[in-house]
CSV table of C-alpha atoms in Angstrom, one decimal:
chain,number,residue,atom,x,y,z
A,1,MET,CA,126.6,66.3,212.4
A,2,LEU,CA,128.6,63.8,210.9
A,3,GLY,CA,129.0,66.0,207.7
A,4,PHE,CA,130.0,68.6,209.6
A,5,TRP,CA,132.9,66.6,210.7
A,6,ILE,CA,133.9,65.1,207.7
A,7,GLN,CA,134.1,68.4,206.3
A,8,ASN,CA,136.0,69.6,209.1
A,9,LEU,CA,138.4,66.9,208.8
A,10,ASN,CA,138.5,67.5,205.1
A,11,LEU,CA,139.8,70.8,205.7
A,12,VAL,CA,142.1,69.8,208.5
A,13,PHE,CA,143.6,67.4,205.9
A,14,VAL,CA,143.7,69.6,202.8
A,15,ASN,CA,145.1,72.1,205.0
A,16,SER,CA,148.0,69.9,206.4
A,17,LEU,CA,148.4,68.5,202.9
A,18,LEU,CA,149.2,72.2,201.5
A,19,GLN,CA,151.7,72.7,204.6
A,20,PHE,CA,153.6,69.7,204.0
A,21,LEU,CA,154.1,70.5,200.4
A,22,TYR,CA,154.7,74.1,201.0
A,23,LYS,CA,157.3,73.4,203.9
A,24,HIS,CA,159.2,70.4,201.4
A,25,ASN,CA,158.6,72.1,198.0
A,26,HIS,CA,162.1,71.4,197.4
A,27,TRP,CA,161.6,67.7,197.7
A,28,LEU,CA,158.9,68.3,194.6
A,29,LEU,CA,161.2,70.3,192.5
A,30,PHE,CA,163.7,67.6,192.9
A,31,ILE,CA,161.9,64.8,192.0
A,32,ALA,CA,160.2,66.6,189.2
A,33,LEU,CA,163.8,67.3,187.8
A,34,GLU,CA,165.2,64.0,188.2
A,35,VAL,CA,162.3,62.7,186.3
A,36,VAL,CA,162.7,64.9,183.6
A,37,CYS,CA,166.4,63.8,183.6
A,38,VAL,CA,165.2,60.3,183.5
A,39,VAL,CA,162.9,60.8,180.9
A,40,LEU,CA,165.3,62.3,178.8
A,41,LEU,CA,167.9,59.7,179.2
A,42,PHE,CA,165.4,57.2,178.1
A,43,SER,CA,164.0,59.1,175.2
A,44,TYR,CA,167.3,60.0,173.7
A,45,ASN,CA,168.5,56.6,173.8
A,46,SER,CA,165.6,55.7,171.3
A,47,TYR,CA,165.5,56.2,167.5
A,48,GLN,CA,163.2,58.9,167.6
A,49,GLY,CA,165.1,60.6,170.1
A,50,SER,CA,166.2,64.4,169.5
A,51,VAL,CA,169.3,65.3,167.7
A,52,TYR,CA,168.9,68.7,169.3
A,53,LEU,CA,170.2,67.7,172.3
A,54,SER,CA,173.2,66.1,171.1
A,55,THR,CA,176.8,67.4,170.1
A,56,ALA,CA,175.3,67.5,166.5
A,57,ASN,CA,173.3,70.8,167.4
A,58,ALA,CA,174.3,73.8,165.6
A,59,VAL,CA,176.0,75.6,168.5
A,60,SER,CA,177.6,72.8,170.3
A,61,ALA,CA,178.9,71.4,166.5
A,62,ARG,CA,180.4,74.6,166.0
A,63,LEU,CA,182.2,74.9,169.1
A,64,LEU,CA,183.6,71.7,168.7
A,65,ARG,CA,184.7,72.1,165.3
A,66,GLY,CA,186.7,75.1,166.3
A,67,GLN,CA,188.4,73.2,168.8
A,68,ASP,CA,189.1,70.4,166.0
A,69,LYS,CA,190.2,72.9,163.6
A,70,VAL,CA,193.1,74.1,166.6
A,71,THR,CA,193.9,70.3,167.5
A,72,SER,CA,193.9,68.9,164.3
A,73,TYR,CA,197.2,70.6,163.3
A,74,PHE,CA,198.8,68.2,165.7
A,75,GLY,CA,200.2,65.2,164.0
A,76,LEU,CA,199.9,66.2,160.2
A,77,ALA,CA,203.0,64.4,159.1
A,78,ALA,CA,201.5,61.1,160.2
A,79,LYS,CA,198.3,61.7,158.8
A,80,ASN,CA,200.0,62.3,155.5
A,81,LYS,CA,201.8,59.3,155.6
A,82,ALA,CA,198.8,57.3,156.2
A,83,LEU,CA,196.8,58.7,153.3
A,84,VAL,CA,199.7,58.5,151.4
A,85,ALA,CA,199.8,54.5,151.9
A,86,GLN,CA,195.9,54.6,151.6
A,87,ASN,CA,196.5,56.4,148.0
A,88,ALA,CA,199.1,53.5,147.1
A,89,ALA,CA,197.0,50.8,147.9
A,90,LEU,CA,194.0,52.0,146.2
A,91,GLN,CA,195.8,52.6,143.0
A,92,GLU,CA,197.0,49.1,143.4
A,93,ARG,CA,193.6,47.9,143.3
A,94,ILE,CA,192.4,49.9,140.3
A,95,PHE,CA,195.1,48.6,138.2
A,96,ALA,CA,194.0,45.1,139.4
A,97,LEU,CA,190.4,45.5,138.8
A,98,GLU,CA,191.3,47.5,135.4
A,99,ALA,CA,193.1,44.3,134.3
A,100,ILE,CA,190.4,42.1,135.2
A,101,SER,CA,187.4,44.3,133.6
A,102,SER,CA,189.4,44.7,130.5
A,103,GLN,CA,189.7,40.8,130.6
A,104,HIS,CA,186.0,40.3,131.1
A,105,LEU,CA,183.5,42.7,131.4
A,106,LEU,CA,184.5,44.7,128.3
A,107,ASP,CA,183.9,41.3,126.1
A,108,SER,CA,180.2,41.8,126.3
A,109,LEU,CA,179.8,45.5,127.5
A,110,SER,CA,180.8,49.0,126.6
A,111,LYS,CA,183.4,50.6,129.4
A,112,GLU,CA,180.0,53.0,129.7
A,113,GLU,CA,177.6,50.5,130.2
A,114,ALA,CA,180.1,49.0,132.5
A,115,LEU,CA,180.5,51.9,134.7
A,116,GLN,CA,176.9,52.6,134.6
A,117,ARG,CA,176.2,49.4,136.0
A,118,VAL,CA,179.3,49.9,138.9
A,119,HIS,CA,177.2,53.6,139.3
A,120,ARG,CA,173.7,51.7,139.8
A,121,THR,CA,174.9,49.1,142.6
A,122,GLY,CA,177.9,51.5,144.0
A,123,TYR,CA,178.7,53.4,146.6
A,124,ARG,CA,178.9,57.2,146.8
A,125,ILE,CA,181.6,58.3,149.3
A,126,THR,CA,181.6,61.4,151.3
A,127,PRO,CA,184.7,62.6,153.0
A,128,ALA,CA,184.2,63.9,156.7
A,129,GLN,CA,185.9,65.5,159.4
A,130,VAL,CA,185.9,64.0,162.8
A,131,ILE,CA,184.8,67.0,165.0
A,132,ASP,CA,183.8,65.1,168.4
A,133,LYS,CA,184.0,61.6,169.9
A,134,SER,CA,184.2,59.2,172.9
A,135,VAL,CA,185.6,55.8,173.5
A,136,ASN,CA,185.2,56.2,177.6
A,137,ARG,CA,181.6,55.2,177.9
A,138,THR,CA,179.3,51.9,177.4
A,139,ASP,CA,177.4,54.3,174.4
A,140,ASN,CA,180.0,56.1,172.6
A,141,TYR,CA,179.1,58.3,169.5
A,142,ILE,CA,180.8,60.2,166.8
A,143,THR,CA,180.0,63.8,165.6
A,144,LEU,CA,181.1,64.5,162.0
A,145,ASP,CA,180.5,67.8,159.8
A,146,ARG,CA,178.6,66.9,156.9
A,147,GLY,CA,174.7,66.6,157.0
A,148,ILE,CA,171.6,66.3,155.4
A,149,ALA,CA,172.8,69.3,153.2
A,150,ASP,CA,175.8,66.9,152.1
A,151,GLY,CA,173.8,63.9,151.4
A,152,VAL,CA,174.2,62.3,154.6
A,153,GLU,CA,171.1,60.6,156.0
A,154,PRO,CA,170.6,58.0,158.8
A,155,ASP,CA,171.5,54.3,158.2
A,156,MET,CA,174.3,55.2,155.7
A,157,GLY,CA,177.7,53.3,156.8
A,158,VAL,CA,180.9,54.9,157.7
A,159,MET,CA,184.4,53.8,157.5
A,160,GLY,CA,188.0,55.1,158.4
A,161,ILE,CA,191.3,54.8,156.4
A,162,ASP,CA,191.9,51.5,158.4
A,163,GLY,CA,188.3,50.0,158.3
A,164,ILE,CA,184.8,50.2,159.2
A,165,VAL,CA,183.7,52.7,161.7
A,166,GLY,CA,180.0,52.5,162.4
A,167,VAL,CA,176.7,53.8,161.2
A,168,VAL,CA,174.9,56.8,160.5
A,169,TYR,CA,172.2,57.7,163.4
A,170,LYS,CA,171.2,61.1,163.0
A,171,CYS,CA,171.5,64.1,160.9
A,172,THR,CA,170.8,67.8,161.4
A,173,GLU,CA,171.4,70.2,158.4
A,174,HIS,CA,175.2,70.1,158.8
A,175,TYR,CA,176.2,67.8,161.2
A,176,SER,CA,175.6,64.1,161.4
A,177,LEU,CA,175.9,61.9,164.7
A,178,VAL,CA,177.4,58.5,164.1
A,179,MET,CA,177.1,55.5,166.3
A,180,PRO,CA,180.4,53.6,166.4
A,181,LEU,CA,181.3,49.8,166.7
A,182,LEU,CA,182.2,51.1,170.5
A,183,ASN,CA,178.4,51.6,171.2
A,184,SER,CA,176.5,48.9,173.2
A,185,LYS,CA,173.4,49.3,170.7
A,186,SER,CA,175.8,48.8,167.9
A,187,THR,CA,175.4,45.7,165.9
A,188,VAL,CA,177.2,44.7,162.5
A,189,SER,CA,176.9,41.8,160.4
A,190,CYS,CA,180.7,40.2,159.7
A,191,LYS,CA,182.3,37.2,158.4
A,192,VAL,CA,185.8,35.5,158.7
A,193,GLN,CA,187.2,36.2,155.5
A,194,GLY,CA,185.9,33.8,152.9
A,195,SER,CA,183.6,32.0,155.4
A,196,ASP,CA,181.0,31.9,158.2
A,197,LEU,CA,178.9,34.9,159.4
A,198,GLY,CA,178.4,36.4,162.8
A,199,TYR,CA,177.6,39.7,164.1
A,200,LEU,CA,179.7,42.0,165.8
A,201,GLN,CA,179.1,43.8,169.0
A,202,TRP,CA,180.9,45.8,171.9
A,203,GLU,CA,181.1,44.8,175.2
A,204,GLY,CA,182.4,48.0,176.8
A,205,GLY,CA,185.5,48.7,178.5
A,206,ASP,CA,189.0,48.4,175.9
A,207,PRO,CA,188.3,50.5,172.8
A,208,ARG,CA,190.4,48.3,171.2
A,209,TYR,CA,188.3,45.2,170.8
A,210,ALA,CA,184.9,43.9,170.2
A,211,MET,CA,183.1,40.5,170.1
A,212,LEU,CA,182.0,38.6,167.0
A,213,HIS,CA,179.1,36.5,168.0
A,214,ASP,CA,177.1,33.5,166.7
A,215,LEU,CA,179.9,31.7,164.6
A,216,PRO,CA,178.9,28.0,164.0
A,217,ARG,CA,181.2,25.9,166.2
A,218,TYR,CA,182.5,24.0,162.9
A,219,ALA,CA,183.5,27.5,161.6
A,220,ASP,CA,187.1,27.3,160.1
A,221,VAL,CA,188.6,30.2,161.8
A,222,ALA,CA,192.0,30.8,163.5
A,223,VAL,CA,193.9,33.5,165.6
A,224,GLY,CA,195.3,36.2,163.3
A,225,ASP,CA,192.2,35.4,160.5
A,226,THR,CA,190.8,38.7,159.1
A,227,ILE,CA,187.6,39.8,159.7
A,228,VAL,CA,185.6,41.8,157.0
A,229,THR,CA,181.7,43.1,156.5
A,230,SER,CA,179.6,40.5,154.8
A,231,GLY,CA,177.5,42.6,152.9
A,232,ASN,CA,173.9,41.3,154.6
A,233,SER,CA,173.1,44.7,155.5
A,234,SER,CA,172.7,48.0,153.6
A,235,PHE,CA,175.0,49.8,155.6
A,236,PHE,CA,178.2,48.5,154.2
A,237,PRO,CA,179.6,46.3,150.8
A,238,GLU,CA,180.9,43.2,151.5
A,239,GLY,CA,184.6,42.5,152.3
A,240,LEU,CA,185.6,46.1,154.2
A,241,MET,CA,188.0,45.8,156.7
A,242,VAL,CA,187.1,45.4,160.2
A,243,GLY,CA,189.6,43.8,161.9
A,244,VAL,CA,191.7,40.9,163.3
A,245,VAL,CA,190.7,37.7,165.3
A,246,ASN,CA,192.7,37.9,168.8
A,247,GLU,CA,191.0,35.1,170.8
A,248,LEU,CA,188.1,32.2,170.5
A,249,TYR,CA,185.8,31.4,173.3
A,250,PRO,CA,183.6,28.5,172.9
A,251,SER,CA,179.9,29.1,174.2
A,252,SER,CA,178.9,27.4,177.0
A,253,ASP,CA,176.5,25.5,175.0
A,254,GLY,CA,179.2,24.6,172.6
A,255,LEU,CA,177.1,25.6,169.3
A,256,TYR,CA,178.9,28.6,168.6
A,257,ILE,CA,181.9,30.4,168.9
A,258,ALA,CA,182.9,33.9,170.2
A,259,LEU,CA,185.9,35.6,168.4
A,260,LYS,CA,187.3,38.4,170.2
A,261,VAL,CA,188.3,40.7,167.3
A,262,GLU,CA,190.9,43.6,167.2
A,263,LEU,CA,189.4,46.6,165.6
A,264,ALA,CA,191.2,47.8,162.5
A,265,THR,CA,190.0,51.1,163.2
A,266,GLN,CA,191.9,52.7,165.8
A,267,PHE,CA,189.1,55.0,167.6
A,268,THR,CA,191.1,56.8,169.8
A,269,ARG,CA,193.0,58.5,166.8
A,270,LEU,CA,190.1,58.4,164.5
A,271,GLU,CA,190.1,62.1,162.8
A,272,HIS,CA,188.8,61.3,158.8
A,273,ALA,CA,185.8,59.2,157.9
A,274,PHE,CA,184.3,58.3,154.7
A,275,VAL,CA,180.6,58.2,154.6
A,276,LEU,CA,178.9,55.3,152.3
A,277,GLY,CA,175.6,56.3,150.6
A,278,ARG,CA,174.0,53.7,148.8
A,279,MET,CA,173.2,54.4,145.2
A,280,ASP,CA,170.4,52.2,145.1
A,281,ALA,CA,169.1,53.0,148.7
A,282,ASP,CA,165.4,54.3,147.3
A,283,GLU,CA,164.9,50.9,145.5
A,284,LEU,CA,166.1,48.5,148.5
A,285,ASP,CA,163.9,50.8,150.9
A,286,ALA,CA,161.1,50.3,148.4
A,287,LEU,CA,161.4,46.6,148.7
A,288,LYS,CA,162.1,46.4,152.0
A,289,GLU,CA,158.7,48.4,152.5
A,290,LEU,CA,157.3,45.6,150.5
A,291,LEU,CA,158.4,42.8,152.6
A,292,TYR,CA,158.4,44.4,156.1
A,293,PRO,CA,155.8,47.3,156.0
A,294,LYS,CA,155.5,47.9,159.6
A,295,LYS,CA,159.6,48.1,160.7
A,296,ASP,CA,160.0,50.3,158.1
A,297,LYS,CA,157.7,52.9,158.8
A,298,LYS,CA,158.6,52.8,162.7
A,299,LYS,CA,162.3,53.7,161.3
A,300,LYS,CA,161.2,56.5,159.0
A,301,ASN,CA,159.3,58.3,162.0
B,1,MET,CA,175.7,92.2,190.1
B,2,GLU,CA,179.4,91.6,190.2
B,3,LYS,CA,178.9,88.6,192.2
B,4,THR,CA,176.5,87.6,189.4
B,5,LEU,CA,178.9,87.9,186.7
B,6,THR,CA,181.5,86.2,188.5
B,7,ARG,CA,179.2,83.3,189.0
B,8,ILE,CA,178.2,83.5,185.3
B,9,ALA,CA,181.9,83.2,184.4
B,10,TRP,CA,182.4,80.7,186.3
B,11,PHE,CA,179.8,78.7,185.0
B,12,VAL,CA,180.9,79.1,181.6
B,13,GLY,CA,184.5,78.5,182.3
B,14,LEU,CA,184.0,75.1,184.1
B,15,VAL,CA,181.5,74.2,181.2
B,16,LEU,CA,183.9,75.0,178.4
B,17,ALA,CA,187.1,73.4,180.1
B,18,GLN,CA,184.7,70.1,180.8
B,19,VAL,CA,183.6,69.7,177.2
B,20,LEU,CA,186.9,70.8,175.3
B,21,LEU,CA,189.5,69.4,177.9
B,22,PHE,CA,188.1,67.0,181.1
B,23,LYS,CA,185.9,65.0,179.1
B,24,LYS,CA,188.3,63.6,177.0
B,25,ILE,CA,190.9,62.3,179.8
B,26,TYR,CA,190.4,58.9,180.2
B,27,LEU,CA,193.4,57.9,182.9
B,28,PHE,CA,194.4,54.2,182.6
B,29,GLY,CA,191.4,53.3,181.0
B,30,LEU,CA,189.5,54.4,184.1
B,31,ALA,CA,189.6,57.7,185.4
B,32,THR,CA,187.4,60.7,183.6
B,33,PRO,CA,187.0,64.0,185.9
B,34,PHE,CA,184.0,65.8,186.1
B,35,VAL,CA,185.6,69.0,187.1
B,36,TYR,CA,182.4,71.0,186.5
B,37,VAL,CA,180.9,70.1,189.9
B,38,TYR,CA,182.9,72.7,191.3
B,39,PHE,CA,180.5,75.3,190.6
B,40,ILE,CA,177.9,73.3,192.5
B,41,LEU,CA,180.1,72.8,195.7
B,42,ALA,CA,181.3,76.4,195.5
B,43,LEU,CA,178.2,78.6,195.4
B,44,ASP,CA,177.1,80.3,199.1
B,45,LYS,CA,175.8,78.3,201.7
B,46,ASP,CA,172.5,80.0,202.3
B,47,LEU,CA,171.6,80.2,198.2
B,48,ASP,CA,167.8,79.0,198.2
B,49,LYS,CA,167.8,75.1,197.7
B,50,ASN,CA,165.3,75.3,194.8
B,51,LYS,CA,167.4,77.7,192.9
B,52,LEU,CA,170.6,75.7,193.7
B,53,MET,CA,168.9,72.4,192.2
B,54,LEU,CA,167.8,74.5,189.0
B,55,LEU,CA,171.3,76.0,188.6
B,56,ALA,CA,172.6,72.0,188.8
B,57,PHE,CA,170.2,71.0,186.4
B,58,VAL,CA,171.3,73.5,183.7
B,59,LEU,CA,174.5,73.0,184.4
B,60,GLY,CA,174.4,69.3,183.8
B,61,LEU,CA,172.0,69.7,180.7
B,62,VAL,CA,174.4,71.8,179.1
B,63,VAL,CA,177.5,69.1,180.0
B,64,ASP,CA,175.2,66.7,178.6
B,65,VAL,CA,174.6,67.9,175.4
B,66,PHE,CA,178.3,68.0,174.6
B,67,CYS,CA,178.8,64.5,175.6
B,68,ASN,CA,175.6,63.0,174.0
B,69,THR,CA,174.3,62.0,177.4
B,70,PRO,CA,171.1,64.0,178.1
B,71,GLY,CA,169.8,63.3,181.6
B,72,VAL,CA,172.8,61.7,182.8
B,73,ASN,CA,175.3,64.6,184.2
B,74,ALA,CA,171.7,66.7,184.9
B,75,GLY,CA,170.3,63.8,187.0
B,76,ALA,CA,173.4,63.3,189.1
B,77,SER,CA,174.0,67.4,189.4
B,78,VAL,CA,170.4,67.3,190.7
B,79,LEU,CA,171.0,65.1,193.1
B,80,LEU,CA,174.4,66.8,194.7
B,81,ALA,CA,172.6,70.0,194.6
B,82,PHE,CA,169.9,68.3,197.0
B,83,SER,CA,172.0,66.7,199.3
B,84,ARG,CA,174.6,69.6,199.5
B,85,GLU,CA,172.8,71.2,202.6
B,86,ARG,CA,173.5,68.0,204.6
B,87,LEU,CA,176.9,67.5,203.5
B,88,LEU,CA,177.8,71.0,204.5
B,89,ARG,CA,176.6,70.8,207.8
B,90,LEU,CA,178.7,67.5,208.4
B,91,PHE,CA,182.0,69.8,207.9
B,92,MET,CA,180.9,73.3,209.0
B,93,PRO,CA,182.8,74.8,211.2
B,94,ARG,CA,181.1,75.0,214.5
B,95,GLU,CA,180.4,78.3,215.5
B,96,GLU,CA,179.5,79.7,211.9
B,97,PHE,CA,176.1,81.0,211.5
B,98,GLU,CA,176.3,83.3,208.6
B,99,ASN,CA,176.6,82.6,205.2
B,100,PHE,CA,179.9,81.9,203.4
B,101,GLU,CA,181.2,80.3,200.3
B,102,PRO,CA,182.5,76.9,200.7
B,103,GLY,CA,186.2,77.1,200.2
B,104,ILE,CA,189.5,76.2,202.0
B,105,GLU,CA,189.7,79.7,203.1
B,106,SER,CA,185.9,79.4,204.9
B,107,MET,CA,186.5,75.6,206.1
B,108,GLY,CA,189.8,74.8,206.1
B,109,ILE,CA,192.0,72.5,204.0
B,110,TRP,CA,190.9,69.4,205.8
B,111,PRO,CA,187.0,70.3,206.5
B,112,PHE,CA,186.8,71.1,202.8
B,113,LEU,CA,188.8,68.1,201.6
B,114,ARG,CA,186.4,65.6,203.2
B,115,TYR,CA,183.2,67.9,202.1
B,116,ALA,CA,184.4,67.9,198.6
B,117,PHE,CA,185.5,64.0,198.5
B,118,LEU,CA,181.9,63.0,199.8
B,119,ALA,CA,180.1,65.4,197.6
B,120,VAL,CA,182.0,63.9,194.4
B,121,MET,CA,181.3,60.7,195.5
B,122,LEU,CA,178.0,60.7,195.6
B,123,HIS,CA,177.9,62.8,192.4
B,124,HIS,CA,179.9,60.3,190.5
B,125,SER,CA,178.0,57.3,191.7
B,126,ALA,CA,174.8,58.7,190.2
B,127,LEU,CA,176.4,59.6,187.1
B,128,PHE,CA,178.2,56.2,186.4
B,129,LEU,CA,175.0,54.3,187.5
B,130,LEU,CA,172.7,56.3,185.4
B,131,GLU,CA,175.2,56.0,182.4
B,132,ALA,CA,175.7,52.5,182.5
B,133,PHE,CA,172.2,52.0,183.9
B,134,SER,CA,173.0,48.2,185.1
B,135,PHE,CA,175.0,46.5,187.8
B,136,ALA,CA,176.9,44.0,185.3
B,137,HIS,CA,180.7,44.8,185.7
B,138,ILE,CA,179.6,46.5,188.9
B,139,GLY,CA,183.5,45.7,190.1
B,140,TYR,CA,185.1,47.7,187.4
B,141,LEU,CA,182.0,50.3,187.6
B,142,LEU,CA,183.0,50.7,191.3
B,143,LEU,CA,186.9,51.2,190.5
B,144,ARG,CA,185.6,53.8,187.9
B,145,ILE,CA,183.7,55.8,190.2
B,146,LEU,CA,186.4,55.7,193.1
B,147,CYS,CA,189.1,56.8,190.4
B,148,SER,CA,187.4,59.2,188.6
B,149,ALA,CA,186.3,61.1,192.1
B,150,LEU,CA,189.9,61.2,193.1
B,151,LEU,CA,191.0,62.9,189.9
B,152,THR,CA,188.0,65.3,190.4
B,153,VAL,CA,189.0,65.8,193.9
B,154,MET,CA,192.6,66.3,192.9
B,155,LEU,CA,191.3,68.8,190.4
B,156,VAL,CA,189.0,70.7,192.7
B,157,MET,CA,191.7,71.0,195.2
B,158,SER,CA,193.8,72.6,192.8
B,159,ILE,CA,191.5,75.0,191.4
B,160,GLU,CA,190.8,76.1,195.3
B,161,PHE,CA,194.6,76.4,195.7
B,162,VAL,CA,195.5,78.6,193.0
B,163,ARG,CA,192.2,80.9,193.6
B,164,HIS,CA,193.3,81.3,197.4
B,165,ARG,CA,196.7,81.2,197.7
B,166,ARG,CA,198.0,83.9,195.6
């Protein structure tokens, strides 16, 4: 008798559950779709997230490059001017370096040996075109028209004409996605020219400024000082232009100061970029694997 | 058949306009329009809710791929599609029981404007909150939501005017 009742009750329950689900099937679909969205959101923000749901996939990148081909004709004169100025500055540096090297290096080394040494520790530069970018979100990205086929790999540094831009995040065969300074997850080791170390982060809002944190209180720094890369990470060589100090903020515990830095790179106008591939990256990776085996494995996956 | 083709044309057109033009707008450092929501707003009233949500999901996801924000636009669009029926009921012409495509022609300027504003506010709130995923800078965020919504509604109304007042 009791068993019959339970069975009956069960049947009624299952029936009404099915009826409920049938009646409210759009609720189920709604919840399912939103769950998919949240999963996508979180998996993308991790290092392992899919590159195919980004602007670096073949279809979207091709469309964006088509648009860039059309729009890049505007403002050619200004771009030419900037390139000529950069050429002149580089030429000056070549003369200066040649003078130094002829004085010192060539005493003990032949020119070829010296060049080889440069080659071993230097950076290979791949010019690239910015085909898409954003500056109006918390996590911005830049898409470049160079990928694995051109020797670009994740974790390479990227610079523009005026200063550093960011670090390569993900690559497809012919395109790559760069995490610029204007991304809440970007951290770049920087220093005040000639002295103290800190790390640069962006806190959203104005794309012209970022914050340099963890500078010791006694740091010798003033408004107008130049901020450059520290050379502590393998992304960038030492001394690349980052920006200029705009404001000083002492931290609440008084141990550190933070700097508001006016970035040298004008992200809203960025069109050309140079990917910096370290020549001795393999050696460095091997060394890192010896020191931090776990961390390195995670990154490689 | 013709209706399906028109719909596909609107879908493609709005996505292209969004990813090639509107996503780059950043007025006063605040407002970015998301005009593609017009596609969801203007689908016929009696379209099956599940179909509407799936369409909105695909639409949002395509926009997401071009903005490097997988899940953000899709999530906001699905929410809008899910709540559209209720929003529409608020401003529906009283004696209207048959199917219609929401617009200034079928609903009148003011009801459609209010419907569009509420829907866009809902969509943009979800969108910006999902994107920021924190309540830090909440004031700035609210201002961004409001300004972006106003810009989107303005553009949606312009599309409607161009469509119906030749």
